[in-house]
Coordinates of C-alpha atoms and ligand atoms in Angstrom, one line a residue:
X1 CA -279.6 104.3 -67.5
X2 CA -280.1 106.3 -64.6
X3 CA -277.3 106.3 -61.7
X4 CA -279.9 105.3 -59.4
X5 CA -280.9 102.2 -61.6
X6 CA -277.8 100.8 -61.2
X7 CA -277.7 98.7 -58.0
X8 CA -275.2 99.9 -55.3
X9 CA -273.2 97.3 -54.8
X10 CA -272.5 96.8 -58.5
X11 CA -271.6 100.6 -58.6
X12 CA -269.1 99.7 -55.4
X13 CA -267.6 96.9 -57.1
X14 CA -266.7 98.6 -60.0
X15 CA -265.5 101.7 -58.7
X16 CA -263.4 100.3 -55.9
X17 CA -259.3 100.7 -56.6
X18 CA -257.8 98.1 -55.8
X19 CA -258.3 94.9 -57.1
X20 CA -261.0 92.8 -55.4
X21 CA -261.4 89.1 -56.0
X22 CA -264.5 87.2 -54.9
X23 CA -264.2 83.2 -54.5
X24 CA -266.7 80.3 -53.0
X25 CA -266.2 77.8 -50.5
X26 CA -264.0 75.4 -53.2
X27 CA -261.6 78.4 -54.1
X28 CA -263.1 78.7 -57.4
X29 CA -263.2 82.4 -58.6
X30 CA -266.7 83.7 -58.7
X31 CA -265.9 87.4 -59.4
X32 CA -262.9 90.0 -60.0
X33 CA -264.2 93.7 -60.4
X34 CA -262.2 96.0 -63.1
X35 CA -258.9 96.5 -61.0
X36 CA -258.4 93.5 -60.6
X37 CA -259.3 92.6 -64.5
X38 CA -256.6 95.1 -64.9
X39 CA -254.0 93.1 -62.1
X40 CA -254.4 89.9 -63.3
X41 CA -254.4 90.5 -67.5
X42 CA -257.5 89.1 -67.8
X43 CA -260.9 89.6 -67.9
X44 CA -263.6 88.7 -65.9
X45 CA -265.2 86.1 -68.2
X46 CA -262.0 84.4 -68.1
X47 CA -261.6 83.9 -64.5
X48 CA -264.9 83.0 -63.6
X49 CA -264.8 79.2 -62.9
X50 CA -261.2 79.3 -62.4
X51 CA -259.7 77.9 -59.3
X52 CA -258.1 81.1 -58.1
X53 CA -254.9 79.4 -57.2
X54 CA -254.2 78.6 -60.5
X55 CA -254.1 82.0 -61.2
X56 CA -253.1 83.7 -58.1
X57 CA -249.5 82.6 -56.3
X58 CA -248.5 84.3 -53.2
X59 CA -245.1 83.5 -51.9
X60 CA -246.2 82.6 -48.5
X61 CA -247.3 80.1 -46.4
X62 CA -251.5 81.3 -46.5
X63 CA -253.2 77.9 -46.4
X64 CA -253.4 77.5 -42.8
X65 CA -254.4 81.0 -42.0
X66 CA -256.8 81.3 -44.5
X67 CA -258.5 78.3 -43.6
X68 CA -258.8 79.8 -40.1
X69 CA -260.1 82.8 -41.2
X70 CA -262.7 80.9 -43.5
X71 CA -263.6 78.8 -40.3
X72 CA -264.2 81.6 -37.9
X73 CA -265.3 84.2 -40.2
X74 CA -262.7 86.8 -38.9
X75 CA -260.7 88.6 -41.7
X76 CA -256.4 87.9 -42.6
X77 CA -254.4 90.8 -43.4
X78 CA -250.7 89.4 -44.6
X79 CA -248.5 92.4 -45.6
X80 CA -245.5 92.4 -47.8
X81 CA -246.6 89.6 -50.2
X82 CA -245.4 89.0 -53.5
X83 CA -248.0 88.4 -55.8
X84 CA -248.4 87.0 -58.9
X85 CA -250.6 86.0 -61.5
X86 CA -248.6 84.0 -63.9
X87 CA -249.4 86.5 -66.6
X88 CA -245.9 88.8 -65.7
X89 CA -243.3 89.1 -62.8
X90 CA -245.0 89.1 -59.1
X91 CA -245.8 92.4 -57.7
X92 CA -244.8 93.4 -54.1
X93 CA -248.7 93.6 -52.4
X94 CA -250.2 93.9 -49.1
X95 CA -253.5 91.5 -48.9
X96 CA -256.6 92.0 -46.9
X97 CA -258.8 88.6 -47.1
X98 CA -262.6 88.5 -45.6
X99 CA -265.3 86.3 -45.2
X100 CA -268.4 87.7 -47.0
X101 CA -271.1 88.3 -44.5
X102 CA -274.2 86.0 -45.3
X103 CA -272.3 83.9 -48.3
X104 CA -270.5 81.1 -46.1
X105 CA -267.3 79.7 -47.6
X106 CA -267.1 82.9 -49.8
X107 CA -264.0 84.9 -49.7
X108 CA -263.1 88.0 -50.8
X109 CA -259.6 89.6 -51.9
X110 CA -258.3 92.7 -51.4
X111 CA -255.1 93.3 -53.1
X112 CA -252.5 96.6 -52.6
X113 CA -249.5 96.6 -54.9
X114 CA -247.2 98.6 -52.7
X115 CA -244.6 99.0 -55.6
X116 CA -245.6 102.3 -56.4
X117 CA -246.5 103.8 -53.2
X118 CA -242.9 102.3 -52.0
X119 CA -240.9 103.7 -54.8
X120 CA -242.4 107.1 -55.1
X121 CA -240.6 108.3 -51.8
X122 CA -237.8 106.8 -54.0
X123 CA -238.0 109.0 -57.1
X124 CA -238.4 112.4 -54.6
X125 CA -235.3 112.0 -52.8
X126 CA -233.7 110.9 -56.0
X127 CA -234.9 114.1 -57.4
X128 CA -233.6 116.3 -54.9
X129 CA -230.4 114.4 -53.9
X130 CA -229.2 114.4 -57.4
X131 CA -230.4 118.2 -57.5
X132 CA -228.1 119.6 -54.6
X133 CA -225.4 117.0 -55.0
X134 CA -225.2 118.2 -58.9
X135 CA -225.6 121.9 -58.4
X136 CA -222.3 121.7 -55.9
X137 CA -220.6 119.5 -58.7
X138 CA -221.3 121.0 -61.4
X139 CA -219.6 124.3 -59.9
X140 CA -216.6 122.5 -58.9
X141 CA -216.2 121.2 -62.0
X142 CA -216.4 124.7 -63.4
X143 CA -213.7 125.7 -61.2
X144 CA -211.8 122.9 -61.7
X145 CA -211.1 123.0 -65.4
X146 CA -208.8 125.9 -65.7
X147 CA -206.1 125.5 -63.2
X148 CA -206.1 121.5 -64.4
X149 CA -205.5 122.4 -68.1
X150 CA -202.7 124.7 -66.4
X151 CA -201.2 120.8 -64.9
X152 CA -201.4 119.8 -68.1
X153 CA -199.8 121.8 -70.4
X154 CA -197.4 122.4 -67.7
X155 CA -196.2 118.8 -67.4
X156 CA -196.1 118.8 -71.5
X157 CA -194.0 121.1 -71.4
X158 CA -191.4 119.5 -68.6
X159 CA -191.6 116.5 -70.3
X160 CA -190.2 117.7 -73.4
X161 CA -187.0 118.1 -71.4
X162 CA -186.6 114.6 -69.2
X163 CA -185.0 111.5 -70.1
X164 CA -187.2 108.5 -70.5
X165 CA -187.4 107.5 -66.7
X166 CA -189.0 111.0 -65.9
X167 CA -191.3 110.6 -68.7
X168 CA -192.9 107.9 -67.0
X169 CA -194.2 110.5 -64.4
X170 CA -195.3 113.1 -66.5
X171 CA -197.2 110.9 -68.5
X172 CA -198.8 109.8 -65.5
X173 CA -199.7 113.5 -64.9
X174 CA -201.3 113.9 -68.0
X175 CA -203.0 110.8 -68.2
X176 CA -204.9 111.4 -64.5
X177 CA -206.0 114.8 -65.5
X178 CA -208.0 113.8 -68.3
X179 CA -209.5 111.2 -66.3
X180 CA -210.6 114.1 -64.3
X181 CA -211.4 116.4 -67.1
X182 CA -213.4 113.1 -68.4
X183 CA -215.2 113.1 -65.0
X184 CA -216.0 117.0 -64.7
X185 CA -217.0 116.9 -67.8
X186 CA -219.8 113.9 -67.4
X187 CA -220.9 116.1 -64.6
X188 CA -221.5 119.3 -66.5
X189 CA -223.4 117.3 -69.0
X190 CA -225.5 116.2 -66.2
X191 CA -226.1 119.6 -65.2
X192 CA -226.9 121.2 -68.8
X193 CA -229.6 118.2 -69.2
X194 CA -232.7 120.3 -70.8
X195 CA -236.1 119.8 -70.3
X196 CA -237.1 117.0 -73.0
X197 CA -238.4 117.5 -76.3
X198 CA -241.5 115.4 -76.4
X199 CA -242.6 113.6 -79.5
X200 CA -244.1 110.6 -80.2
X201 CA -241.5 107.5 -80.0
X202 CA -240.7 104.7 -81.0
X203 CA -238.8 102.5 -78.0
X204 CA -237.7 99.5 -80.4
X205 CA -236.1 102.1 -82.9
X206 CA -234.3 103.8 -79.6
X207 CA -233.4 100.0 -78.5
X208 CA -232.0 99.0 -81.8
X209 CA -229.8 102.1 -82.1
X210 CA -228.9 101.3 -78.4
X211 CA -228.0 97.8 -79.1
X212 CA -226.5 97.9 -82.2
X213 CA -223.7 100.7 -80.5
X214 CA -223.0 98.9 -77.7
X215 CA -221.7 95.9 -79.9
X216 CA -219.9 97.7 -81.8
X217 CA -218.1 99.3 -78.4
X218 CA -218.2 98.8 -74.9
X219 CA -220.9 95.4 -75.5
X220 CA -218.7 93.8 -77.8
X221 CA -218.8 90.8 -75.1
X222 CA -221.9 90.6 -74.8
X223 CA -224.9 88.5 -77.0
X224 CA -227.9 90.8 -76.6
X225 CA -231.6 89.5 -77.1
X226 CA -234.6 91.3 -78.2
X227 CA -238.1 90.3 -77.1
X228 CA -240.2 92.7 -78.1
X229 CA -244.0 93.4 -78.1
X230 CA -244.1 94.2 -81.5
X231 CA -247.8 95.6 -81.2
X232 CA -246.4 98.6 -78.3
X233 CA -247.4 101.5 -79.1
X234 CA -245.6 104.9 -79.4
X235 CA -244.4 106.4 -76.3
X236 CA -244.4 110.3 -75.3
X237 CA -240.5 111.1 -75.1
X238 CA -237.4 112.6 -76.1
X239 CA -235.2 110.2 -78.7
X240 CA -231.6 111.3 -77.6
X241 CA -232.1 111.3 -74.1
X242 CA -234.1 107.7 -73.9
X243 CA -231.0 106.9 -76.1
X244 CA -228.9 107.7 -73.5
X245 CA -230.5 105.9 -70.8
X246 CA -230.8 102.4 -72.6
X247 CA -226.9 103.3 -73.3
X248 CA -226.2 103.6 -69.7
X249 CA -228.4 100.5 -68.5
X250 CA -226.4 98.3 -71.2
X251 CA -223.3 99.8 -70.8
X252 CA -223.8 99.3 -66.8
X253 CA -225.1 95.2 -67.8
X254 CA -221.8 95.1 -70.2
X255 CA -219.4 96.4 -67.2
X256 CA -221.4 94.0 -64.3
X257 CA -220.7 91.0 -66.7
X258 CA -217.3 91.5 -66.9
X259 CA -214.7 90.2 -69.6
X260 CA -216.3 87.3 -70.1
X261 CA -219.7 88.5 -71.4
X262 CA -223.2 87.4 -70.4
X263 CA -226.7 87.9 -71.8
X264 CA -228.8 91.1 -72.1
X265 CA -232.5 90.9 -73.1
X266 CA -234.3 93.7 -74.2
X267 CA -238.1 93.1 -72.9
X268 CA -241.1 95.5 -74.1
X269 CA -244.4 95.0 -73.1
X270 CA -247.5 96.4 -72.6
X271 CA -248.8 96.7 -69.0
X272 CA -252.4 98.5 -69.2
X273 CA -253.0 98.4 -65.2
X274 CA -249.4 100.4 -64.6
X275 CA -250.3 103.5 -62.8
X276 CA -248.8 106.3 -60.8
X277 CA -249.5 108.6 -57.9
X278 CA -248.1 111.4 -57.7
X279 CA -247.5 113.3 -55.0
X280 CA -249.8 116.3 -56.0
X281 CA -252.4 113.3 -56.4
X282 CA -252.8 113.0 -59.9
X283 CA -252.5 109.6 -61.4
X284 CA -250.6 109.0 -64.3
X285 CA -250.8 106.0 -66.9
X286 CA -247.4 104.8 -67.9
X287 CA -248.5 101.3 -69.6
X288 CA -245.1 101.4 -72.0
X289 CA -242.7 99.1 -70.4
X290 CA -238.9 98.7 -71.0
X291 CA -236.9 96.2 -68.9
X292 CA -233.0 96.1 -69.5
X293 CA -232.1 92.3 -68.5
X294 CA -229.1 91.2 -67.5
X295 CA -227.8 87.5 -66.2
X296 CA -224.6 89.2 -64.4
X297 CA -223.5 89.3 -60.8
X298 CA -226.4 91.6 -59.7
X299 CA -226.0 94.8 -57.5
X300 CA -223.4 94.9 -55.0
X301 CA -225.5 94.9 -51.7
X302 CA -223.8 97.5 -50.1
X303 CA -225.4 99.8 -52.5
X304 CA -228.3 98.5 -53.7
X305 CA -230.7 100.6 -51.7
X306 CA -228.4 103.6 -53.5
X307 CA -227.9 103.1 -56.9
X308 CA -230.0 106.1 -58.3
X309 CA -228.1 108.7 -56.2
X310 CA -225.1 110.4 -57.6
X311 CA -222.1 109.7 -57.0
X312 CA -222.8 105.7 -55.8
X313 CA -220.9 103.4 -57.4
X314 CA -220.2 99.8 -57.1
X315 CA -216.5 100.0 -60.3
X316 CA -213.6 101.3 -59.7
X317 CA -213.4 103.7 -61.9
X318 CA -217.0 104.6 -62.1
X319 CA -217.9 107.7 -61.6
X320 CA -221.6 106.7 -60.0
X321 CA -223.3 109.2 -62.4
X322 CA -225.2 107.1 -64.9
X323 CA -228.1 105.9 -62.9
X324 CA -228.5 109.6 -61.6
X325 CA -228.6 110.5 -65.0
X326 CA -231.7 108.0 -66.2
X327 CA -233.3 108.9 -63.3
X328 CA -233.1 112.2 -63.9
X329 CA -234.5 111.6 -67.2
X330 CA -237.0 109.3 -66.8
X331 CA -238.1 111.7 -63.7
X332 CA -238.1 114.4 -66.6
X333 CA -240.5 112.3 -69.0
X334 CA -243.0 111.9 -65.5
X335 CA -242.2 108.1 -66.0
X336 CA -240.5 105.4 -63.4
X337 CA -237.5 103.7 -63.2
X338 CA -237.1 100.3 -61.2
X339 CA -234.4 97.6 -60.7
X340 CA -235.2 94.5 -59.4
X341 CA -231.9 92.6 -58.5
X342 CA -230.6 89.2 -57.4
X343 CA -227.4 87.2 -58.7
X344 CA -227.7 85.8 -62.3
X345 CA -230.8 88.2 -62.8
X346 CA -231.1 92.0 -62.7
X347 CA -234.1 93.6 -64.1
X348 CA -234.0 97.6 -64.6
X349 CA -237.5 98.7 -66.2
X350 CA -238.4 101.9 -67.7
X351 CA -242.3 102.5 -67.3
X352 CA -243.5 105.7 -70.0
X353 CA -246.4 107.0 -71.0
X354 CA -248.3 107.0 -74.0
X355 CA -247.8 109.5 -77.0
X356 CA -250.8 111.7 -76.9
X357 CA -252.9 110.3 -79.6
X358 CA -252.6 107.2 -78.0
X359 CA -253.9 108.1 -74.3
X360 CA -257.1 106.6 -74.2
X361 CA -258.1 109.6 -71.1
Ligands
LIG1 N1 -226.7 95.7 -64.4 C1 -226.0 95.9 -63.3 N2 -225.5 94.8 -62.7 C2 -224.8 94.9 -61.5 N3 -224.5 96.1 -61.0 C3 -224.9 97.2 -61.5 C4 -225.7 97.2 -62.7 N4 -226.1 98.4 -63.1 C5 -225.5 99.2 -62.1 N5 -224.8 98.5 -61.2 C6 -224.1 99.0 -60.0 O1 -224.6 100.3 -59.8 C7 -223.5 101.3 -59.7 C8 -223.9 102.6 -60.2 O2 -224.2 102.6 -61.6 P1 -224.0 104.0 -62.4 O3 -224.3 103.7 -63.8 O4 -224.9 105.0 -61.7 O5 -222.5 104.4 -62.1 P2 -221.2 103.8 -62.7 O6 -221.6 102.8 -63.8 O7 -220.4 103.2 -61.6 O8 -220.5 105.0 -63.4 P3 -220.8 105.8 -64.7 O9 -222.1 105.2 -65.2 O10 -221.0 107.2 -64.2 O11 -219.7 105.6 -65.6 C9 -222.4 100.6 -60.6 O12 -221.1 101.1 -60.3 C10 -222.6 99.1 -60.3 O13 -221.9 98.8 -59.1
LIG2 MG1 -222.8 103.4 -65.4

């Protein structure tokens, strides 16, 4: 077929980028174009005939306002919605809603998830914070080292000649500058962090070996849960280092419970719709997703808006760089890092790409 055979405003429909929904006067769906197949999890043979509240909830109060704008044929724009569409967790949208000009009752539905555009800023600054922040650390900690193995041996050495009350302080000496050493140390690694070596992956292996370490260690507490997709496909990635970020998120879920335990559930699903743009305007697919759920207290408010820079931490003897450090690898692997927090619930999700012979583009 010809492009010109193809009527325009079918062309329009399908092409348009966000997702568009098309109901009659009774609210029944009469048409969603491709985005929106891709929104909802569904497809459009599905929803045709459906009463779109039944498959669309928005967490405000609309009915009024959309009545109105029905009535008087003038279009709604509600921002800063959360929408969902009962298929997987509500996505923060804005919504543009108009009559359709010479169809009377018949609405149509513009929705913007703003997630992305939102937490893009979030990944740049995270980027370069953690870069300049780092670079300083990482030089102190050099400098550092030396002069503190100097304390160390030196208070060895004294304590070999004080009676048992003096011990006491040496010991304390010793034991405080290998908390430091400890420290400096966690900061070179972040620092020596090479680029990734990609290869085709697969998340539940990295999640077993991830789960089954933190119960024999610092997750002893804690009863953790899979619920996999067992049909997810390999992701593009490097092994160790997505190791090392399901060890921090658990380790992080283990501390946050506290002594007496809690539940962690491993999620994996597939989320075909789950684009990014970047700022050089490319969009990238990353339909693999990983959420790390925990039932504990939730992030402290103070620094929720922070938890991703270094150095922010919310323990007291947490040094604030383990959520710099996924970042910094999941920034690495051109995926996305999210948490979504309130008491009793915490979500952090790791979106990733798809290994190569898997991308569909
Ligand atoms: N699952 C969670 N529940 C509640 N709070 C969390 C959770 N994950 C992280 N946090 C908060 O975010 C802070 C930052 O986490 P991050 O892993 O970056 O540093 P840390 O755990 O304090 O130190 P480090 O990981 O370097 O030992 C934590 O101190 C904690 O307050
Ligand atoms: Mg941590």
């Amino acid at each position: 077929m010809r492009a010109e055979d193809i009527p325009m405003e079918d062309s329009i429909w399908a092409s348009l980028p966000v997702p568009a929904i098309l109901v009659d006067a009774d609210d029944v769906i009469v048409d969603i174009n491709p985005a929106a197949e891709g929104f909802m999890l569904s497809s459009v043979k599905a929803m045709r005939g459906q009463p779109v509240w039944d498959r669309l909830t928005i967490d405000a109060p609309l009915e009024e306002a959309f009545e109105r704008a029905r009535t008087n044929t003038t279009p709604l724009f509600v921002n800063d919605v959360d929408v969902g569409t009962g298929e997987r967790a509500p996505l923060h949208c804005n919504l543009q809603i108009a009559p359709v000009q010479g169809r009377p009752g018949q609405m149509l539905f513009l929705i913007s998830p703003r997630e992305l555009a939102g937490r893009m800023t979030q990944s740049h600054s995270v980027k370069s914070a953690a870069k300049s922040a780092i670079g300083m650390a990482e030089m102190l900690a050099h400098e550092i080292k030396n002069p503190l193995a100097g304390i160390t041996g030196a208070a060895q050495l004294l304590s070999m000649s004080l009676g048992p009350e003096d011990l006491e302080l040496t010991d304390l000496i010793v034991n405080e500058s290998r908390r430091i050493v400890k420290l400096l140390e966690q900061v070179e690694q972040f620092g020596n962090l090479s680029q990734p070596d990609f290869r085709p992956v697969n998340v539940h292996d990295v999640l077993d070996r991830a789960r089954r370490s933190a119960l024999l260690g610092f997750g002893a507490h804690m009863t953790i849960r899979e619920d996999y997709d067992p049909s997810l496909p390999l992701a593009w990635g490097d092994q160790d280092q997505l190791l090392q970020v399901m060890q921090n998120l658990l380790k992080n879920a283990a501390e946050a419970a506290g002594k007496d335990g809690g539940t962690i559930t491993l999620h994996t699903f597939y989320e075909h719709s789950f684009r990014l743009r970047r700022s050089d305007g490319r969009s990238e697919s990353l339909p693999l997703q990983i959420e790390i759920i925990d039932d504990g207290p939730g992030l402290p408010p103070e620094i929720a808006a922070d938890v991703f820079d270094p150095f922010v931490s919310g323990r007291e003897n947490g040094t604030g760089l383990g959520l710099a450090l996924t970042a910094k690898i999941i920034s690495d692997h051109e995926g996305w890092v999210s948490v979504k927090s309130v008491p009793g619930r915490t979500v952090f999700r790791i979106s990733l790409p798809l290994a190569a012979k898997d991308k569909k583009e």
